[in-house]
Amino acid sequence: MSAPDPTGQPLLVIIDPVARRADGESVRIARDVLCAGAVAKICLTDGPEDVSRALSRRGRRPVVIGDDRALLRVVGLLHRRRELAESTLSVVPVGAPHTVALAHALGVPRGPVAAARAVLDGAPHPLDLLIDDSDGVVLGEVCVPDGYVAGAAPYAAGAAGDGPEGPRHPDGGPEGLDGLGGPGGPGEPAVSRRQALTAGGHQSWWSPAARTARTALALLTGPAARHPLPSCTRLRVEADGVLLADLDQPVERVTVSVVDGRAEVVVHHRSVDRPVRARARAVTVSGPDFRYRADEVGAGPVRSRTWTVRPGAWRLTLPR
């Protein structure tokens, strides 16, 4: 049993519906550990409106039990309310491995027990954020152009080599692979080319990941086979006003991420072996209608987007 929460602040535990469907056992374990170590209010949410209402409760520390999309939803909502700077968030990642990769990359432990104990015994760590000019938030990386297809049916896929029963949870139990949400709408997950190829090439029809009609249809008509990634794109890329690429220099892709309080932009030119790298406070990408991927969520088309770094804009509870 964990020691009582050293902060003494009661918890607001927001349980994402996708996590409940995907891996109810891990959700139960995380909930029990949290309730044993602190006073906790449990919120079983069914949608964004429920999350918004739950966060209206003051005086409690928000804890998200769910995947990366659930964490992004809470961070984005608090940012739009201008309450992110004064909040300390915690997360217990629950979901298929590729749906919780961002949380683990940020430093959250694997497994519901270790992650829940980090919520109780850890310390807040300030983290940087990318804010775009439409008030969207990015915790990890932006990639332009996007290899997703608007309107394609989303589905989950285990990594190659996971076996016929699908990927295993770090604690030893099976990962839930269903329930990734509706197709193509704003904030909904899109299916990456890598995931699509993994599903189409390695996932058996009778595996748990293919037990719904939606998934079966996606396996037959996956986006990778119909819409390959573009070979090059004409984009104008600027870092703090310095031109890195122009429309007459086709690029294969552009990535933007936060490194040491600055935005690191990497431009991969089609005709140049080494990519162009730069660090800046703001990065602007413009050109003919293009799509992009931010934290594995597809967005666009847009003709221009600027991402600005906000150092230490939010706090996440991580192990000491």
Tab-separated table of C-alpha atoms in Angstrom:
chain	number	residue	atom	x	y	z
A	1	MET	CA	0.000	0.000	0.000
A	2	SER	CA	1.294	3.460	-0.882
A	3	ALA	CA	1.946	6.063	1.756
A	4	PRO	CA	-0.540	8.930	1.958
A	5	ASP	CA	-0.116	11.630	-0.665
A	6	PRO	CA	2.635	13.935	0.704
A	7	THR	CA	0.941	17.023	-0.749
A	8	GLY	CA	-2.208	16.378	1.242
A	9	GLN	CA	-4.259	17.650	-1.695
A	10	PRO	CA	-7.285	15.514	-2.646
A	11	LEU	CA	-7.262	13.976	-6.105
A	12	LEU	CA	-9.686	14.384	-8.980
A	13	VAL	CA	-9.364	11.075	-10.855
A	14	ILE	CA	-10.673	11.407	-14.412
A	15	ILE	CA	-11.129	7.967	-15.965
A	16	ASP	CA	-11.317	8.016	-19.749
A	17	PRO	CA	-14.022	5.801	-21.319
A	18	VAL	CA	-11.568	4.386	-23.864
A	19	ALA	CA	-9.344	3.176	-21.017
A	20	ARG	CA	-12.300	1.505	-19.301
A	21	ARG	CA	-13.125	-0.403	-22.481
A	22	ALA	CA	-9.535	-1.157	-23.455
A	23	ASP	CA	-8.150	-2.411	-20.135
A	24	GLY	CA	-10.630	-2.306	-17.282
A	25	GLU	CA	-8.352	-4.334	-15.007
A	26	SER	CA	-5.515	-1.784	-15.200
A	27	VAL	CA	-8.018	1.006	-14.551
A	28	ARG	CA	-9.269	-0.806	-11.454
A	29	ILE	CA	-5.731	-1.381	-10.168
A	30	ALA	CA	-4.766	2.269	-10.668
A	31	ARG	CA	-7.961	3.478	-9.007
A	32	ASP	CA	-7.433	1.222	-5.979
A	33	VAL	CA	-3.825	2.369	-5.493
A	34	LEU	CA	-4.816	6.036	-5.740
A	35	CYS	CA	-7.750	5.677	-3.358
A	36	ALA	CA	-5.569	3.838	-0.836
A	37	GLY	CA	-3.016	6.640	-0.790
A	38	ALA	CA	-5.118	9.805	-0.959
A	39	VAL	CA	-8.613	11.206	-0.741
A	40	ALA	CA	-9.911	10.846	-4.281
A	41	LYS	CA	-12.998	11.858	-6.205
A	42	ILE	CA	-13.596	9.400	-9.042
A	43	CYS	CA	-15.095	10.771	-12.292
A	44	LEU	CA	-16.186	8.247	-14.927
A	45	THR	CA	-16.355	10.461	-17.976
A	46	ASP	CA	-18.180	9.661	-21.207
A	47	GLY	CA	-17.029	12.592	-23.323
A	48	PRO	CA	-15.358	16.022	-23.432
A	49	GLU	CA	-18.313	17.695	-21.725
A	50	ASP	CA	-17.935	15.416	-18.706
A	51	VAL	CA	-14.214	16.186	-18.555
A	52	SER	CA	-14.930	19.925	-18.652
A	53	ARG	CA	-17.453	19.650	-15.826
A	54	ALA	CA	-15.082	17.532	-13.757
A	55	LEU	CA	-12.258	20.060	-14.100
A	56	SER	CA	-14.567	22.784	-12.834
A	57	ARG	CA	-14.191	21.297	-9.355
A	58	ARG	CA	-11.605	23.421	-7.579
A	59	GLY	CA	-9.133	22.374	-4.929
A	60	ARG	CA	-8.355	18.919	-6.320
A	61	ARG	CA	-5.299	17.698	-8.225
A	62	PRO	CA	-6.315	16.279	-11.627
A	63	VAL	CA	-5.226	12.723	-12.392
A	64	VAL	CA	-5.960	11.275	-15.821
A	65	ILE	CA	-6.338	7.516	-16.219
A	66	GLY	CA	-6.222	6.935	-19.951
A	67	ASP	CA	-4.145	7.223	-23.092
A	68	ASP	CA	-2.279	10.123	-24.674
A	69	ARG	CA	-5.467	11.545	-26.206
A	70	ALA	CA	-7.056	11.772	-22.775
A	71	LEU	CA	-4.022	13.638	-21.436
A	72	LEU	CA	-3.990	15.975	-24.443
A	73	ARG	CA	-7.687	16.704	-23.968
A	74	VAL	CA	-7.161	17.801	-20.359
A	75	VAL	CA	-4.043	19.868	-21.153
A	76	GLY	CA	-5.819	21.568	-24.053
A	77	LEU	CA	-8.910	22.334	-21.995
A	78	LEU	CA	-6.915	23.827	-19.122
A	79	HIS	CA	-4.865	25.875	-21.594
A	80	ARG	CA	-7.979	27.321	-23.230
A	81	ARG	CA	-9.313	28.194	-19.770
A	82	ARG	CA	-5.954	29.812	-18.958
A	83	GLU	CA	-5.690	27.536	-15.930
A	84	LEU	CA	-2.827	25.332	-17.106
A	85	ALA	CA	-0.023	27.307	-15.448
A	86	GLU	CA	-1.593	26.961	-12.006
A	87	SER	CA	-2.403	23.249	-12.342
A	88	THR	CA	-0.278	20.195	-11.629
A	89	LEU	CA	-1.370	17.224	-13.713
A	90	SER	CA	-0.786	13.541	-13.240
A	91	VAL	CA	-1.452	10.636	-15.573
A	92	VAL	CA	-1.698	6.869	-15.307
A	93	PRO	CA	-1.264	5.622	-18.894
A	94	VAL	CA	-3.722	2.894	-19.874
A	95	GLY	CA	-4.055	1.676	-23.440
A	96	ALA	CA	-2.282	-0.089	-26.265
A	97	PRO	CA	1.465	0.642	-26.368
A	98	HIS	CA	1.357	3.086	-29.277
A	99	THR	CA	-1.494	5.053	-27.656
A	100	VAL	CA	0.497	5.757	-24.464
A	101	ALA	CA	3.936	6.302	-26.020
A	102	LEU	CA	3.843	10.060	-25.413
A	103	ALA	CA	3.155	9.721	-21.674
A	104	HIS	CA	6.038	7.291	-21.296
A	105	ALA	CA	8.310	9.571	-23.330
A	106	LEU	CA	7.505	12.370	-20.882
A	107	GLY	CA	8.789	10.193	-18.035
A	108	VAL	CA	5.669	8.498	-16.650
A	109	PRO	CA	6.444	4.931	-15.460
A	110	ARG	CA	5.030	1.905	-17.233
A	111	GLY	CA	2.358	-0.181	-15.571
A	112	PRO	CA	-0.656	0.985	-13.530
A	113	VAL	CA	0.895	0.333	-10.115
A	114	ALA	CA	4.157	2.188	-10.782
A	115	ALA	CA	2.352	5.078	-12.489
A	116	ALA	CA	-0.196	5.411	-9.673
A	117	ARG	CA	2.544	5.381	-7.059
A	118	ALA	CA	4.334	8.129	-8.982
A	119	VAL	CA	1.130	10.190	-8.731
A	120	LEU	CA	1.156	9.785	-4.939
A	121	ASP	CA	4.885	9.965	-4.219
A	122	GLY	CA	6.277	11.954	-7.156
A	123	ALA	CA	7.008	15.632	-7.614
A	124	PRO	CA	5.778	18.186	-10.149
A	125	HIS	CA	8.168	18.802	-13.049
A	126	PRO	CA	7.804	21.866	-15.283
A	127	LEU	CA	7.575	20.930	-18.966
A	128	ASP	CA	7.677	22.975	-22.135
A	129	LEU	CA	4.786	23.279	-24.558
A	130	LEU	CA	4.219	24.205	-28.188
A	131	ILE	CA	1.233	26.480	-28.781
A	132	ASP	CA	-0.026	27.015	-32.321
A	133	ASP	CA	-1.789	30.079	-33.692
A	134	SER	CA	-5.176	28.361	-33.405
A	135	ASP	CA	-4.620	27.882	-29.630
A	136	GLY	CA	-3.838	24.189	-30.024
A	137	VAL	CA	-1.270	22.500	-27.784
A	138	VAL	CA	1.516	20.066	-28.657
A	139	LEU	CA	3.290	18.068	-25.965
A	140	GLY	CA	5.571	16.045	-28.201
A	141	GLU	CA	6.214	16.536	-31.909
A	142	VAL	CA	4.687	18.056	-35.024
A	143	CYS	CA	5.258	16.394	-38.389
A	144	VAL	CA	4.480	18.010	-41.765
A	145	PRO	CA	3.069	16.726	-44.082
A	146	ASP	CA	0.752	14.313	-42.374
A	147	GLY	CA	0.524	10.743	-43.589
A	148	TYR	CA	-3.009	10.344	-42.276
A	149	VAL	CA	-6.159	10.435	-44.331
A	150	ALA	CA	-9.107	12.574	-43.255
A	151	GLY	CA	-12.187	10.442	-42.708
A	152	ALA	CA	-10.337	7.120	-42.607
A	153	ALA	CA	-11.762	4.732	-40.030
A	154	PRO	CA	-9.416	4.713	-37.023
A	155	TYR	CA	-8.284	1.409	-35.633
A	156	ALA	CA	-5.647	0.047	-33.315
A	157	ALA	CA	-2.940	-2.398	-34.205
A	158	GLY	CA	-0.364	-4.284	-32.177
A	159	ALA	CA	3.266	-3.984	-33.129
A	160	ALA	CA	4.747	-6.668	-35.323
A	161	GLY	CA	5.767	-9.637	-33.264
A	162	ASP	CA	3.172	-9.154	-30.552
A	163	GLY	CA	1.708	-12.530	-31.328
A	164	PRO	CA	-1.843	-13.729	-32.069
A	165	GLU	CA	-3.204	-12.443	-28.773
A	166	GLY	CA	-2.067	-8.890	-29.428
A	167	PRO	CA	0.393	-6.797	-27.403
A	168	ARG	CA	0.930	-7.469	-23.733
A	169	HIS	CA	0.604	-4.911	-20.973
A	170	PRO	CA	3.838	-4.149	-19.088
A	171	ASP	CA	2.269	-5.728	-16.007
A	172	GLY	CA	1.632	-8.945	-17.910
A	173	GLY	CA	-2.037	-8.617	-18.852
A	174	PRO	CA	-3.445	-8.113	-22.342
A	175	GLU	CA	-3.732	-4.580	-23.656
A	176	GLY	CA	-7.130	-3.359	-24.804
A	177	LEU	CA	-7.090	-2.534	-28.513
A	178	ASP	CA	-10.567	-1.290	-29.248
A	179	GLY	CA	-12.425	1.965	-28.818
A	180	LEU	CA	-10.165	4.582	-30.361
A	181	GLY	CA	-13.039	6.955	-31.096
A	182	GLY	CA	-14.892	8.393	-34.051
A	183	PRO	CA	-13.507	9.000	-37.511
A	184	GLY	CA	-11.813	12.083	-38.701
A	185	GLY	CA	-13.304	14.750	-36.465
A	186	PRO	CA	-11.282	17.458	-34.746
A	187	GLY	CA	-9.165	16.005	-31.956
A	188	GLU	CA	-9.866	12.435	-33.026
A	189	PRO	CA	-6.918	10.076	-33.529
A	190	ALA	CA	-5.707	9.347	-37.037
A	191	VAL	CA	-3.976	6.177	-38.132
A	192	SER	CA	-0.291	6.461	-38.926
A	193	ARG	CA	1.268	4.832	-41.958
A	194	ARG	CA	3.395	2.651	-39.679
A	195	GLN	CA	0.360	1.465	-37.729
A	196	ALA	CA	-1.593	0.851	-40.922
A	197	LEU	CA	1.189	-1.256	-42.408
A	198	THR	CA	1.541	-3.155	-39.156
A	199	ALA	CA	-2.171	-3.899	-39.086
A	200	GLY	CA	-2.427	-4.802	-42.736
A	201	GLY	CA	0.681	-6.938	-42.853
A	202	HIS	CA	0.915	-8.657	-39.466
A	203	GLN	CA	-2.468	-8.669	-37.735
A	204	SER	CA	-4.503	-11.860	-37.962
A	205	TRP	CA	-8.225	-11.714	-38.688
A	206	TRP	CA	-9.077	-13.601	-35.529
A	207	SER	CA	-6.902	-11.543	-33.154
A	208	PRO	CA	-8.558	-9.271	-30.556
A	209	ALA	CA	-7.668	-6.198	-32.605
A	210	ALA	CA	-9.875	-7.347	-35.478
A	211	ARG	CA	-13.084	-8.300	-33.708
A	212	THR	CA	-15.186	-5.376	-34.778
A	213	ALA	CA	-16.613	-4.550	-38.156
A	214	ARG	CA	-14.889	-1.173	-38.044
A	215	THR	CA	-11.470	-2.743	-37.620
A	216	ALA	CA	-12.128	-5.389	-40.262
A	217	LEU	CA	-13.105	-2.704	-42.752
A	218	ALA	CA	-9.973	-0.710	-41.916
A	219	LEU	CA	-7.795	-3.759	-42.523
A	220	LEU	CA	-9.317	-4.147	-45.989
A	221	THR	CA	-9.170	-0.481	-46.955
A	222	GLY	CA	-6.331	0.902	-44.810
A	223	PRO	CA	-5.035	4.331	-45.730
A	224	ALA	CA	-1.471	3.206	-46.369
A	225	ALA	CA	-2.376	1.195	-49.459
A	226	ARG	CA	-4.633	3.878	-50.967
A	227	HIS	CA	-2.841	7.068	-49.946
A	228	PRO	CA	0.926	6.719	-49.615
A	229	LEU	CA	2.887	9.503	-48.008
A	230	PRO	CA	3.646	12.285	-50.464
A	231	SER	CA	7.152	12.056	-51.943
A	232	CYS	CA	7.699	15.794	-51.599
A	233	THR	CA	5.836	18.919	-50.589
A	234	ARG	CA	6.409	22.571	-51.415
A	235	LEU	CA	6.528	24.448	-48.134
A	236	ARG	CA	8.009	27.643	-46.772
A	237	VAL	CA	9.638	27.110	-43.377
A	238	GLU	CA	10.813	29.951	-41.135
A	239	ALA	CA	12.463	29.826	-37.715
A	240	ASP	CA	12.274	33.190	-35.936
A	241	GLY	CA	12.012	34.812	-39.360
A	242	VAL	CA	15.036	32.977	-40.795
A	243	LEU	CA	14.144	31.147	-44.005
A	244	LEU	CA	15.003	27.423	-43.918
A	245	ALA	CA	13.036	26.274	-46.966
A	246	ASP	CA	11.068	27.995	-49.698
A	247	LEU	CA	8.395	26.912	-52.151
A	248	ASP	CA	10.975	26.268	-54.870
A	249	GLN	CA	12.766	23.726	-52.635
A	250	PRO	CA	10.570	20.621	-52.266
A	251	VAL	CA	10.846	18.988	-48.855
A	252	GLU	CA	10.042	15.453	-47.786
A	253	ARG	CA	9.025	16.366	-44.249
A	254	VAL	CA	9.379	18.914	-41.486
A	255	THR	CA	9.369	18.109	-37.787
A	256	VAL	CA	9.044	20.521	-34.862
A	257	SER	CA	9.644	19.577	-31.227
A	258	VAL	CA	10.741	21.230	-27.985
A	259	VAL	CA	14.353	20.802	-26.891
A	260	ASP	CA	15.705	22.665	-23.868
A	261	GLY	CA	13.116	25.409	-24.010
A	262	ARG	CA	13.444	26.039	-27.739
A	263	ALA	CA	11.603	24.737	-30.778
A	264	GLU	CA	13.868	22.467	-32.796
A	265	VAL	CA	12.841	22.338	-36.444
A	266	VAL	CA	14.285	19.737	-38.803
A	267	VAL	CA	13.727	20.145	-42.547
A	268	HIS	CA	14.348	17.103	-44.725
A	269	HIS	CA	14.976	18.259	-48.297
A	270	ARG	CA	14.454	15.832	-51.130
A	271	SER	CA	17.707	16.735	-52.870
A	272	VAL	CA	19.961	17.164	-49.809
A	273	ASP	CA	21.425	14.284	-47.836
A	274	ARG	CA	21.618	16.065	-44.487
A	275	PRO	CA	18.561	17.759	-43.015
A	276	VAL	CA	18.579	21.429	-42.068
A	277	ARG	CA	18.290	21.968	-38.316
A	278	ALA	CA	17.572	25.107	-36.336
A	279	ARG	CA	16.311	26.159	-32.909
A	280	ALA	CA	14.010	29.094	-32.405
A	281	ARG	CA	11.223	30.509	-30.264
A	282	ALA	CA	8.681	30.283	-33.097
A	283	VAL	CA	8.433	28.200	-36.269
A	284	THR	CA	6.123	28.991	-39.178
A	285	VAL	CA	5.231	26.570	-41.967
A	286	SER	CA	3.216	27.844	-44.922
A	287	GLY	CA	2.328	26.783	-48.450
A	288	PRO	CA	-0.476	25.204	-50.465
A	289	ASP	CA	-3.076	23.415	-48.339
A	290	PHE	CA	-1.184	20.918	-46.186
A	291	ARG	CA	-1.985	18.576	-43.348
A	292	TYR	CA	0.143	17.903	-40.322
A	293	ARG	CA	0.289	15.540	-37.372
A	294	ALA	CA	0.596	16.856	-33.815
A	295	ASP	CA	1.097	14.256	-31.073
A	296	GLU	CA	-0.264	11.541	-33.411
A	297	VAL	CA	-3.450	13.512	-34.098
A	298	GLY	CA	-4.046	14.612	-37.691
A	299	ALA	CA	-4.946	18.237	-38.413
A	300	GLY	CA	-5.549	20.518	-41.381
A	301	PRO	CA	-5.646	21.291	-44.184
A	302	VAL	CA	-4.197	24.736	-43.491
A	303	ARG	CA	-2.149	27.197	-45.500
A	304	SER	CA	-0.079	28.477	-42.600
A	305	ARG	CA	0.638	27.427	-39.029
A	306	THR	CA	2.951	28.915	-36.433
A	307	TRP	CA	4.129	27.055	-33.347
A	308	THR	CA	5.550	29.024	-30.422
A	309	VAL	CA	7.421	27.591	-27.444
A	310	ARG	CA	6.115	28.209	-23.938
A	311	PRO	CA	8.920	27.111	-21.560
A	312	GLY	CA	7.663	25.537	-18.343
A	313	ALA	CA	4.060	26.122	-19.370
A	314	TRP	CA	2.681	23.084	-17.524
A	315	ARG	CA	3.600	20.728	-14.704
A	316	LEU	CA	3.431	16.940	-14.703
A	317	THR	CA	3.923	14.732	-11.661
A	318	LEU	CA	6.858	12.385	-12.262
A	319	PRO	CA	8.903	10.056	-10.024
A	320	ARG	CA	11.363	11.814	-7.749
